[in-house]
Coordinates of C-alpha atoms and ligand atoms in Angstrom, one line a residue:
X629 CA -46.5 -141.1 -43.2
X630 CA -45.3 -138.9 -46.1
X631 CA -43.4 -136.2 -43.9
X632 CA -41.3 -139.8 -42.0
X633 CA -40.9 -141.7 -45.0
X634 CA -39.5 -138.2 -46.4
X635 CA -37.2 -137.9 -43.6
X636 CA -36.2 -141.5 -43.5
X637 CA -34.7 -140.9 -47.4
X638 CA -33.3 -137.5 -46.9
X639 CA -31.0 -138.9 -44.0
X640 CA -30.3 -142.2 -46.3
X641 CA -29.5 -139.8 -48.9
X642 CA -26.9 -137.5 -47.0
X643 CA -25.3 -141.0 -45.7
X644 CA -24.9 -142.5 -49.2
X645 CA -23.1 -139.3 -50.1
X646 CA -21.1 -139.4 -47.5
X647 CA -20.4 -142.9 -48.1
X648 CA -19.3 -142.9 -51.9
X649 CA -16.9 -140.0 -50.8
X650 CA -15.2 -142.0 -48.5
X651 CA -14.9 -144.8 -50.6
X652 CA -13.4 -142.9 -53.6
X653 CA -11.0 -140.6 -51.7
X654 CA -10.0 -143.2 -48.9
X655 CA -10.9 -146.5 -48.6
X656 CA -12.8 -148.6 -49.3
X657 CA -15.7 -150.6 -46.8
X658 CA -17.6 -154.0 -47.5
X659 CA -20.4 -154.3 -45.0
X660 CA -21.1 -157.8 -44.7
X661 CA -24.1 -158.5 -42.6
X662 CA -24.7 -162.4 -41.2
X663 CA -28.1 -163.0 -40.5
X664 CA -30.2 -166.3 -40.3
X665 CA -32.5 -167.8 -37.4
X666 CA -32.1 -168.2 -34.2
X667 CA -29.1 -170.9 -33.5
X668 CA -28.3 -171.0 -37.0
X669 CA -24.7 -170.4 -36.5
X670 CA -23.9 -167.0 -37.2
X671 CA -22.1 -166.5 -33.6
X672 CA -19.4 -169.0 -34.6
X673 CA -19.3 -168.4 -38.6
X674 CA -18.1 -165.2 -37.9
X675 CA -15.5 -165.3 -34.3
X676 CA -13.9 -168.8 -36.7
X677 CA -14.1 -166.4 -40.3
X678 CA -12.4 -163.2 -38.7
X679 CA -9.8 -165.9 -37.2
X680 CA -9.2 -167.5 -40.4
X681 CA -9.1 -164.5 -42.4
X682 CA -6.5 -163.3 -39.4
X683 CA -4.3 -166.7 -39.5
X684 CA -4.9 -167.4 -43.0
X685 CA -3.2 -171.0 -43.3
X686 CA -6.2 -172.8 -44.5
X687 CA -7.7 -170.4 -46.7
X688 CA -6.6 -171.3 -49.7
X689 CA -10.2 -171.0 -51.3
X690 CA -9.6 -167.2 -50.9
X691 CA -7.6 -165.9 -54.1
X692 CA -6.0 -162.9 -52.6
X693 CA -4.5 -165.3 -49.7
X694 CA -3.6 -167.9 -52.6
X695 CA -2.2 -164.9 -55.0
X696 CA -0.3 -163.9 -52.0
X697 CA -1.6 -160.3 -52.1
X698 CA -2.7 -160.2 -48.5
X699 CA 0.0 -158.4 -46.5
X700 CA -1.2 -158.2 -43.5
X701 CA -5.3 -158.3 -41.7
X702 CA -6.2 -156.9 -38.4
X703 CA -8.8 -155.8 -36.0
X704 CA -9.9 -152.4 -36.0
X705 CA -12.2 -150.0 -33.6
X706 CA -15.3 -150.3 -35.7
X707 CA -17.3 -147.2 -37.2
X708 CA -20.7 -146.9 -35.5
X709 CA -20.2 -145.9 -31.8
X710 CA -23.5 -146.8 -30.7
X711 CA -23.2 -150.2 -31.7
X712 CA -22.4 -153.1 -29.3
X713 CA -18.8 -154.6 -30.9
X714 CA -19.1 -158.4 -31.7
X715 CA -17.5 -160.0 -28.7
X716 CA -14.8 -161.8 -30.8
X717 CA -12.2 -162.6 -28.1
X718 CA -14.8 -163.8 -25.7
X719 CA -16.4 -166.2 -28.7
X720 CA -13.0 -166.9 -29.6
X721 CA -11.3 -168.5 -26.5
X722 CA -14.8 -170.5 -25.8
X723 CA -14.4 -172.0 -29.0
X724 CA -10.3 -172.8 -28.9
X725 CA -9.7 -172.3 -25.3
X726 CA -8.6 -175.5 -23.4
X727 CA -12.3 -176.5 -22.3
X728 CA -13.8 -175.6 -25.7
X729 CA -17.3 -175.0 -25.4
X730 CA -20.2 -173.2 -28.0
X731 CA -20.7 -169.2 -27.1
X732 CA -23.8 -168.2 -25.7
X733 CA -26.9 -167.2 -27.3
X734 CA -26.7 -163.5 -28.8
X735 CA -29.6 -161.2 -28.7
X736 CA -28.7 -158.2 -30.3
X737 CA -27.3 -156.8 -33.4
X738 CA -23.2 -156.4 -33.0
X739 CA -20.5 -155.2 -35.7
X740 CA -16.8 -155.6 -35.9
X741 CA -14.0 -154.1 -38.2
X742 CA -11.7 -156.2 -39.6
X743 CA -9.5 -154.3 -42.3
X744 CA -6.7 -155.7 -44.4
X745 CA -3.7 -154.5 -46.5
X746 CA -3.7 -156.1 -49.9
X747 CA -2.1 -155.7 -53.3
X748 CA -4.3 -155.1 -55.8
X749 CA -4.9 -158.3 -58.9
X750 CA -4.2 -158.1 -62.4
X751 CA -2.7 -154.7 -64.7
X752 CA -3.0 -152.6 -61.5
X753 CA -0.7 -154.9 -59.0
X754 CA 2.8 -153.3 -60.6
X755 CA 1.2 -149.3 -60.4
X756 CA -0.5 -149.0 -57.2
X757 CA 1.1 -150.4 -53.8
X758 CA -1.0 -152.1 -51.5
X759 CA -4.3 -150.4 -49.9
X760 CA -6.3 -150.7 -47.1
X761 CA -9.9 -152.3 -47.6
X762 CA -12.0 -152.7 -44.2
X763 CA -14.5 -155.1 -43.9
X764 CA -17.9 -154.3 -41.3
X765 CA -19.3 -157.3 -40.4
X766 CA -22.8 -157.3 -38.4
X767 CA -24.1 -160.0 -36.6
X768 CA -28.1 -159.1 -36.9
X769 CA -31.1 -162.1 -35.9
X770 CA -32.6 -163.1 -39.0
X771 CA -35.9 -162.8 -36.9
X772 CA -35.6 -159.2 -37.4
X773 CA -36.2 -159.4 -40.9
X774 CA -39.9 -160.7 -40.3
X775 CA -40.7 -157.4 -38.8
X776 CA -40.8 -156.1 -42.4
X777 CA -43.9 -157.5 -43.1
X778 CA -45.6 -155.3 -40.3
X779 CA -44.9 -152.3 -42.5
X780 CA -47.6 -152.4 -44.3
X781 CA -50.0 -153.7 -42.2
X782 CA -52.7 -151.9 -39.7
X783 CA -53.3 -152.6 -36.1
X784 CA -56.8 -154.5 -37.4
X785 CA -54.9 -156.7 -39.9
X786 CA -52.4 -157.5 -38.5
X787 CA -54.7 -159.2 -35.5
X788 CA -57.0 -160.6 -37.4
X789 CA -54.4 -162.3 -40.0
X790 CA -52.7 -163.4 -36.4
X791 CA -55.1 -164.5 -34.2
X792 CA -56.4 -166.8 -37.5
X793 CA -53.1 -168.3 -38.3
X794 CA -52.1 -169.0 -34.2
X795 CA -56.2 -170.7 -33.9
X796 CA -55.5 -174.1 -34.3
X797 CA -52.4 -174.0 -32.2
X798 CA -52.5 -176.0 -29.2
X799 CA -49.4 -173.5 -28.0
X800 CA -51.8 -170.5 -28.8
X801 CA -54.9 -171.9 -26.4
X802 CA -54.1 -170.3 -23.3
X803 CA -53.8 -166.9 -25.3
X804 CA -56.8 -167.4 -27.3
X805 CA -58.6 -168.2 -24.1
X806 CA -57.5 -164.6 -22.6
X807 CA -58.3 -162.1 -25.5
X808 CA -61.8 -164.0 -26.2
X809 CA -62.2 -162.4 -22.5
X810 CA -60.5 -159.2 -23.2
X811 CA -62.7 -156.4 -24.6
X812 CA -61.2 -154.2 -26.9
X813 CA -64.0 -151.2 -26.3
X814 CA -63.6 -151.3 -22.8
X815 CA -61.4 -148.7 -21.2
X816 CA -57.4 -149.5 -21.3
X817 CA -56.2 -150.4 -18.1
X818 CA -52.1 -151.0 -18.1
X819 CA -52.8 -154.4 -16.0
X820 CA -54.6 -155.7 -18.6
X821 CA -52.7 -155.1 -21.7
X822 CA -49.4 -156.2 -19.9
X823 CA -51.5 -159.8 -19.0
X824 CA -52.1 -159.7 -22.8
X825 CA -49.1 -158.9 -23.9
X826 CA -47.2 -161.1 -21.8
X827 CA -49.5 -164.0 -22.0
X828 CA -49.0 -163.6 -26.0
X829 CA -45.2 -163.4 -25.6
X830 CA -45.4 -166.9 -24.2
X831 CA -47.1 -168.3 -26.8
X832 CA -45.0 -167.1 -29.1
X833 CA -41.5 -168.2 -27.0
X834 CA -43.5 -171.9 -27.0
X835 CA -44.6 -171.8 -30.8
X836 CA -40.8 -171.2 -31.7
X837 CA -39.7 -173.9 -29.3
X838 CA -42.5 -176.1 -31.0
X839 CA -40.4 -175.3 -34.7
X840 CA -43.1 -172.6 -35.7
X841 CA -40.8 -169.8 -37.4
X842 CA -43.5 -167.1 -38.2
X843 CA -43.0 -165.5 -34.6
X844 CA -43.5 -161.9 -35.0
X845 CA -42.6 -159.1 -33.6
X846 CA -39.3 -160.5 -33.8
X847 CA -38.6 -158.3 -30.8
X848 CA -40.9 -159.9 -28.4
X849 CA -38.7 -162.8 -28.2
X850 CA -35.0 -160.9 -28.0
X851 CA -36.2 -158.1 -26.4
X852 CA -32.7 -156.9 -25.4
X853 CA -33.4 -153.6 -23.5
X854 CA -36.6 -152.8 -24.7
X855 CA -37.7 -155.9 -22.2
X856 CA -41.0 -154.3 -20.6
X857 CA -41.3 -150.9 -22.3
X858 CA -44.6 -150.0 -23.6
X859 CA -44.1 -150.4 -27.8
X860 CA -43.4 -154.0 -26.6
X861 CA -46.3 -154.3 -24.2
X862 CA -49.7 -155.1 -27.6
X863 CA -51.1 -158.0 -28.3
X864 CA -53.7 -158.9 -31.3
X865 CA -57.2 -158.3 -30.2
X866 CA -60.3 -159.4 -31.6
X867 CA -61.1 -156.2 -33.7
X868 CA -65.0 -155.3 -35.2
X869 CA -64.7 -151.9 -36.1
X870 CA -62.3 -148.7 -35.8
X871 CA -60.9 -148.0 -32.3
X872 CA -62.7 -145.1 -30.1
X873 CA -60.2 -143.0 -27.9
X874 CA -59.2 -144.5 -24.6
X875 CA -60.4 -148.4 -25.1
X876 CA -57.6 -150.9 -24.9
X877 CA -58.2 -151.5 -29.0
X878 CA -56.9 -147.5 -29.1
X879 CA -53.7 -148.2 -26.7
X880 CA -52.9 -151.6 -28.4
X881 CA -53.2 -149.6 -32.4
X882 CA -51.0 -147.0 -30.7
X883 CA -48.4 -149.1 -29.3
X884 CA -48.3 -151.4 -32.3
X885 CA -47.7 -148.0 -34.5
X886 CA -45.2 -147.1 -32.2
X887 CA -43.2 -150.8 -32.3
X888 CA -43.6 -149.9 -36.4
X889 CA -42.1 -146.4 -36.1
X890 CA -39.4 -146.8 -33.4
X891 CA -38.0 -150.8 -33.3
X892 CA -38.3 -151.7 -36.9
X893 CA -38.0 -148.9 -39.0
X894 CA -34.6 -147.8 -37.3
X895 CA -33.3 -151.5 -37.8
X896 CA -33.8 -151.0 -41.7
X897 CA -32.4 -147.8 -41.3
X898 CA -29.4 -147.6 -39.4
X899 CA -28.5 -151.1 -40.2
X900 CA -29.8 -153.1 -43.2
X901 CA -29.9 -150.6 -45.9
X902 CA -26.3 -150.4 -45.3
X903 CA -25.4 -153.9 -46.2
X904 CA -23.3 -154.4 -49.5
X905 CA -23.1 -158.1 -49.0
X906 CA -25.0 -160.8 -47.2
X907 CA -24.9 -164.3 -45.7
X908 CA -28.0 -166.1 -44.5
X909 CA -26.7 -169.1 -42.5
X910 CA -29.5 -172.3 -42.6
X911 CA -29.3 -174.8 -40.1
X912 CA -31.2 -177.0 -42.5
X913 CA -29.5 -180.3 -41.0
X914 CA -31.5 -179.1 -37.4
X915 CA -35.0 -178.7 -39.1
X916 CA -34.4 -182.1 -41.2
X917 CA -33.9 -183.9 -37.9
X918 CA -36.9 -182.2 -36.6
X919 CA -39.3 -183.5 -39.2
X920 CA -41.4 -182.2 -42.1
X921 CA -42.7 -179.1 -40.3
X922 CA -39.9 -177.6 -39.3
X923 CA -38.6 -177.9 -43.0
X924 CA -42.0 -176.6 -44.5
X925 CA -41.8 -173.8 -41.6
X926 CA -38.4 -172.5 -42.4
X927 CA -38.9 -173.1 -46.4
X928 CA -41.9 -170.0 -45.2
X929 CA -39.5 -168.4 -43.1
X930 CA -36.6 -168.2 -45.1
X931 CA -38.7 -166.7 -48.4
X932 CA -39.9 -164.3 -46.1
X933 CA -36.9 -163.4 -44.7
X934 CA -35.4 -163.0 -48.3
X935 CA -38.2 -160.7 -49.7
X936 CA -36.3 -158.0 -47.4
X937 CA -33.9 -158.5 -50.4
X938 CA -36.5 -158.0 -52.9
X939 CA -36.6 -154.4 -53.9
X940 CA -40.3 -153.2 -54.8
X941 CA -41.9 -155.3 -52.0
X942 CA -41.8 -152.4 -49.8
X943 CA -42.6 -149.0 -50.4
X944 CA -41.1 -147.7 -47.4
X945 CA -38.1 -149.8 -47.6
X946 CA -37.7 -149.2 -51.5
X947 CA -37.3 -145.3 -50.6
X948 CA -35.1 -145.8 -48.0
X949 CA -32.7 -148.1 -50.1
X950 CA -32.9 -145.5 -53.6
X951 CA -31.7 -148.0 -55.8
X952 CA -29.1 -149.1 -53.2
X953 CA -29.3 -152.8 -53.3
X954 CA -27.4 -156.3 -51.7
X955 CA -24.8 -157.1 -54.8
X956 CA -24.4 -160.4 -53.0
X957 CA -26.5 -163.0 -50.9
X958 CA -24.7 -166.0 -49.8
X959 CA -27.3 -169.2 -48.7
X960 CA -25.1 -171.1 -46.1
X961 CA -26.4 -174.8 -44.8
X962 CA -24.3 -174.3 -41.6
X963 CA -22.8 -177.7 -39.3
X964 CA -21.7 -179.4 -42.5
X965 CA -19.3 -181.5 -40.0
X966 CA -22.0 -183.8 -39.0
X967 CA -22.3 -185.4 -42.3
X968 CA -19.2 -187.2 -44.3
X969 CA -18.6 -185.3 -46.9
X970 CA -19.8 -187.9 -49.5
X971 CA -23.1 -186.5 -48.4
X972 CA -22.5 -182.8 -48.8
X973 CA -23.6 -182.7 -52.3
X974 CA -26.9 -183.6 -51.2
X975 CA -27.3 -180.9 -48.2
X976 CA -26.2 -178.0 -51.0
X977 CA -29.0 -179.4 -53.2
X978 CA -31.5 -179.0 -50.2
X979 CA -30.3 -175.7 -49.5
X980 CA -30.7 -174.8 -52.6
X981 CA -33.9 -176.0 -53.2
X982 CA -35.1 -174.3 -49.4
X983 CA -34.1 -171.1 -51.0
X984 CA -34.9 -171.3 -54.6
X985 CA -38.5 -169.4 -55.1
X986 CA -36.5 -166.6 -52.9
X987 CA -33.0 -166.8 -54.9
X988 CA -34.6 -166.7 -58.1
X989 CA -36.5 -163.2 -56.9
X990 CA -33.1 -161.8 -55.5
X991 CA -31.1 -163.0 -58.9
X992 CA -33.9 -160.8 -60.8
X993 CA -33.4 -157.8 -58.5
X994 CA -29.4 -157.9 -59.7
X995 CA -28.0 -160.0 -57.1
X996 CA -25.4 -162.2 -57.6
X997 CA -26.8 -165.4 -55.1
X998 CA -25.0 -168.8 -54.5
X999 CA -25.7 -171.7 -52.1
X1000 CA -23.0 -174.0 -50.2
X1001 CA -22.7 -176.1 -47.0
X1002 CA -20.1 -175.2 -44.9
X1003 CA -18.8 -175.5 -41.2
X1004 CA -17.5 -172.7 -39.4
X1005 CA -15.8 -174.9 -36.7
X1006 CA -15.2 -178.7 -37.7
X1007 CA -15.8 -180.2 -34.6
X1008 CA -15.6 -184.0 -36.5
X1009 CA -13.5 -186.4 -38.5
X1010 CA -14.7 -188.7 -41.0
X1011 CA -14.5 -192.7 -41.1
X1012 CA -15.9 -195.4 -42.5
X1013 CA -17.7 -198.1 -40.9
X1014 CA -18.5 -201.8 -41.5
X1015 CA -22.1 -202.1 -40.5
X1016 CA -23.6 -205.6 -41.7
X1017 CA -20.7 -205.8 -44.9
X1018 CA -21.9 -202.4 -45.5
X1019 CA -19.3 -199.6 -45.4
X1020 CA -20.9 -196.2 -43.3
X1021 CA -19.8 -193.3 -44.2
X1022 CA -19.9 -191.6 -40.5
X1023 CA -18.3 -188.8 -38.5
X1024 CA -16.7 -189.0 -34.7
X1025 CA -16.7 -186.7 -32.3
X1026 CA -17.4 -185.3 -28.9
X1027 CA -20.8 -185.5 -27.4
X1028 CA -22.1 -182.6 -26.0
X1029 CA -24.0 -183.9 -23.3
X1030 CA -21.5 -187.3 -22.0
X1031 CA -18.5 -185.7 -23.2
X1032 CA -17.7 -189.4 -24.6
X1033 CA -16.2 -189.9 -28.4
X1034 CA -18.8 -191.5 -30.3
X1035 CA -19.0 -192.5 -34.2
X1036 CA -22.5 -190.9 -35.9
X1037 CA -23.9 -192.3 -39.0
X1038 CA -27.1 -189.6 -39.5
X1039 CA -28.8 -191.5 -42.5
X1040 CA -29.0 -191.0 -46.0
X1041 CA -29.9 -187.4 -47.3
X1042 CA -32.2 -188.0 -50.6
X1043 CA -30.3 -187.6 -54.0
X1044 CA -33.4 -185.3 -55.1
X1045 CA -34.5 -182.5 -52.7
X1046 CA -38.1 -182.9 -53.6
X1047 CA -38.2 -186.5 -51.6
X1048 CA -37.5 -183.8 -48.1
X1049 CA -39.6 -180.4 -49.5
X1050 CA -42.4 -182.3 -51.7
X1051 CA -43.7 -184.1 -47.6
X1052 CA -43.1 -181.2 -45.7
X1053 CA -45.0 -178.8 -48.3
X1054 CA -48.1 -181.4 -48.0
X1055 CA -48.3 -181.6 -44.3
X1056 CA -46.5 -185.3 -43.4
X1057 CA -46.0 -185.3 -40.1
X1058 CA -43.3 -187.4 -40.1
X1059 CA -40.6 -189.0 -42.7
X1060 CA -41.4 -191.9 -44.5
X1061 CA -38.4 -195.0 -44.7
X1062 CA -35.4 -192.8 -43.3
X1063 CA -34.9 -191.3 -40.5
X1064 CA -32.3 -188.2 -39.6
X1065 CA -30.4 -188.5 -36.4
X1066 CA -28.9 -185.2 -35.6
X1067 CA -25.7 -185.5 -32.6
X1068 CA -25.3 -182.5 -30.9
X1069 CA -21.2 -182.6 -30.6
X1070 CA -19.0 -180.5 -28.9
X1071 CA -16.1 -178.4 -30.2
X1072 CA -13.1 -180.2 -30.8
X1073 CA -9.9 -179.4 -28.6
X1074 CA -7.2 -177.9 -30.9
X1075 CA -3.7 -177.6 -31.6
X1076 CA -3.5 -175.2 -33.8
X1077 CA 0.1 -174.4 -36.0
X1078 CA 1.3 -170.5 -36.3
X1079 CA -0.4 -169.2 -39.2
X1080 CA -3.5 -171.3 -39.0
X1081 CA -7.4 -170.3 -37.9
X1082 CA -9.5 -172.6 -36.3
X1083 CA -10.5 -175.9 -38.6
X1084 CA -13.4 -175.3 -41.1
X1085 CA -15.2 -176.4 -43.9
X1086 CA -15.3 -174.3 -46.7
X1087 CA -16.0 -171.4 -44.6
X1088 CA -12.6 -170.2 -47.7
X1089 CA -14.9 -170.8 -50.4
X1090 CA -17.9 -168.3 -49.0
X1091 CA -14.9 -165.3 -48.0
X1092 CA -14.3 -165.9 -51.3
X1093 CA -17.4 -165.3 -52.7
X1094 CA -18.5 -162.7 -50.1
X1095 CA -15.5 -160.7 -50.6
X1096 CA -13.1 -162.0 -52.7
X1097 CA -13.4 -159.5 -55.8
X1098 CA -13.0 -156.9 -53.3
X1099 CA -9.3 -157.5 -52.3
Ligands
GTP1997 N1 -20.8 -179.2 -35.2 C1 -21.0 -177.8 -35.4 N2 -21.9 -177.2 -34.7 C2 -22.0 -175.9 -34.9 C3 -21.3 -175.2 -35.8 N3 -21.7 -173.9 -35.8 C4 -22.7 -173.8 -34.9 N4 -22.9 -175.0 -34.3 C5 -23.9 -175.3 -33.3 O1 -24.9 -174.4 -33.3 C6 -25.1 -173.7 -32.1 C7 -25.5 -172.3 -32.4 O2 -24.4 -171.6 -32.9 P1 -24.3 -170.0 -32.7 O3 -23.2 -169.6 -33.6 O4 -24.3 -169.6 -31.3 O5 -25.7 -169.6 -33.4 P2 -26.4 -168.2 -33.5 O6 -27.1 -168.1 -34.8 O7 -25.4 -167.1 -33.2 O8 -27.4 -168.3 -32.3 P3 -28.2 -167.2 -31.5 O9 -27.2 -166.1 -31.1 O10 -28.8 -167.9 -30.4 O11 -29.3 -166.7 -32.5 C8 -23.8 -173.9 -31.4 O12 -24.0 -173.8 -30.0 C9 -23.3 -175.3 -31.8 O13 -24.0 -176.2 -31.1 C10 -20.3 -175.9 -36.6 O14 -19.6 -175.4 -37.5 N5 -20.2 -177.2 -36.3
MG1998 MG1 -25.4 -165.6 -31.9

């Protein structure tokens, strides 16, 4: 434990060297990383914030643009060879192509270089001629983060905290059911812990379906290629004692070491403790729709997720990051379009109240946090309608599934957060008075002028936040 933990810092250690030389000497690199749960929006917030920051007509949020010190921004071969390049073309073209349509589920972690020649602000601007600054961005599930938790956990904990919190789960029976039968001191036979492992897999594919968001290993359900190899292939077991050598409790602890050692620990490595800034994309409208325990569920998730940004929690992760830290963590409530915008006051407030107990941590660790709703792709306008001498604020747009034009009017998002989070915190299993329609539309078709990205909404003011200082 010592001698990895050791290594793990010494290789951090020679990278952040080599990293502060090339940003004094050369140039300088933001690493953005855009993370948040699964169908959040992070696919489309970054193929429509690389477009606008390429076509920068409607990004007048972004200072540099307004200032007119952007000469020029363009795509780049990106740094780390071994990572899969965000498919931005692809994305791209199903969004704004003639037949738009919403890209396909992602899976992995991807990364793509965007760099831009800009003029520096202020005293400097007359003295120094423009210079290149290259942003990294890296499209990682927010699932992922979970893992961290694992860290510090045995094999025998980490069951028995599982198999407690999953017991009253009507999702969880058929598992339940299986390792009750399963004994942990009898001899491991492969057939057995795959039938475990893939039987707990299920439950956890159908707990996240049912809006349950503590789903770990994250890796079990976006296995990428590590579908079917052995550190995926554990499951909890009902554990009494220490494991003796060659029972199914001994290849389960070994595996679930392994999963530790080899899945999460290089995702921190290679990847997190890298990022300079951050942006974790909510769909909170999605989990309001759903009900109270979807909102309660991702209020847990999300402060999970976040304590990754909390220096201290982790040993291991605290060595690995020596005093490196995230300068800037962005809390997004994504698909603003589906609200008028009289409401979006009120979806900035929930988001901010989702994420407070975890903000205020990351604001003490020296981060520099801020909340917004956004859109990456508008895929609505906005009217009003006369309903009984009422006027509606709604929004019209294509439906996903008819393909028909159809004016929305979602309800009426409380004025005071604590009216959504005080029932979902006490276990309401569904919302009193109001109810929250949620439209699934499709993109809109676009003509787009030269010099403009794809329409947004204030997907200017979070580049401006998330990188604005640095150009
Ligand atoms: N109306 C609207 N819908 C959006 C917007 N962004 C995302 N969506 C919807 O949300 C879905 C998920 O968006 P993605 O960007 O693929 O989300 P993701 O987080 O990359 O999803 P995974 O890769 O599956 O984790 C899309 O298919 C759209 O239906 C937006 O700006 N407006
Ligand atoms: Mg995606």
């Amino acid at each position: 434990m010592v001698i990895s933990s050791l290594a793990d810092s010494l290789v951090r250690g020679v990278e952040t060297i080599g990293d502060s030389v090339s940003e004094t000497f050369f140039e300088p690199v933001i690493r953005l990383g855009v993370t948040g749960l699964a169908r959040s929006g992070k696919t489309v917030f970054i193929t429509s914030l690389v477009a606008n920051l390429l076509d920068r007509g409607r990004m007048t949020g972004l200072v540099a643009q307004q200032e007119g010190r952007i000469n020029a921004a363009y795509l780049q071969p990106q740094p780390d060879d071994t990572v899969p390049r965000f498919d931005y073309e692809t994305h791209l073209s199903a969004l704004t192509g003639p037949t738009p349509h919403w890209p396909d589920s992602t899976r992995a972690v991807s990364e793509l270089r965007l760099s831009f020649k800009a003029r520096p602000a202020g005293l400097l601007a007359g003295l120094q001629g423009p210079r290149t600054v290259h942003l990294d961005i890296v499209d990682y599930p927010g699932e992922w983060l979970l893992d961290l938790a694992l860290l510090d956990k045995s094999y025998a904990d980490w069951s028995r905290e599982t198999l407690t919190r999953i017991e009253a789960r009507s999702e969880a029976a058929g598992y339940l059911a299986q390792v009750n039968a399963a004994d942990p001191s009898g001899a491991h036979d492969e057939p057995t812990a795959q039938a475990l492992a893939s039987s707990f897999t299920t439950y956890l594919n159908q707990a996240r379906e049912a809006g349950y968001y503590d789903c770990t290993p994250g890796r079990f359900l976006l296995p990428g290629d590590l579908a079917g190899s052995p550190v995926l292939t554990f499951a909890p077991l009902v554990v009494s004692g220490p494991s003796r050598r060659r029972t199914l409790q001994r290849e389960m602890e070994r595996r679930f070491e392994a999963y530790k050692a080899q899945v999460v620990k290089p995702f921190f490595r290679d990847h997190f403790s890298r990022i300079d800034r951050q942006v974790v994309l909510v769909d909170a409208l999605g989990a309001i729709h759903k009900g109270p325990q979807a909102v309660e569920d991702m209020r847990r998730a999300m402060a999970d997720i976040l304590s990754a940004f909390r220096p201290g929690r982790n040993a291991w992760l605290s060595q690995l990051l020596l005093g490196k830290r995230v300068e800037r963590i962005l809390f997004a409530a994504t698909k603003a379009d589906h609200l008028h915008h009289a409401q979006h006051p009120r979806l900035t407030a929930i988001i901010e109240a989702l994420t407070r107990e975890a903000r205020d941590r990351a604001s003490f660790a020296g981060a520099r946090t801020e909340a917004l709703s956004l859109a990456s792709l508008r895929a609505t306008t906005e009217e009003l309608r006369n309903h009984n001498g009422t006027e509606l604020p709604c929004v019209r747009g294509t439906l996903l599934d008819s393909g028909k034009q159809a004016a929305f009017y979602p309800g009426e998002l409380p004025e005071d957060p604590a009216h959504l989070l005080g029932p979902a915190r006490n276990g309401a299993d569904r919302w009193l008075g109001e109810d929250y329609g949620f439209m699934a539309f499709a993109p809109a078709r676009l003509t787009m002028k030269p010099g403009d990205g794809p329409p947004h909404i204030r997907l200017d003011r979070a580049a401006q936040f998330l990188i604005g200082d640095r150009l």
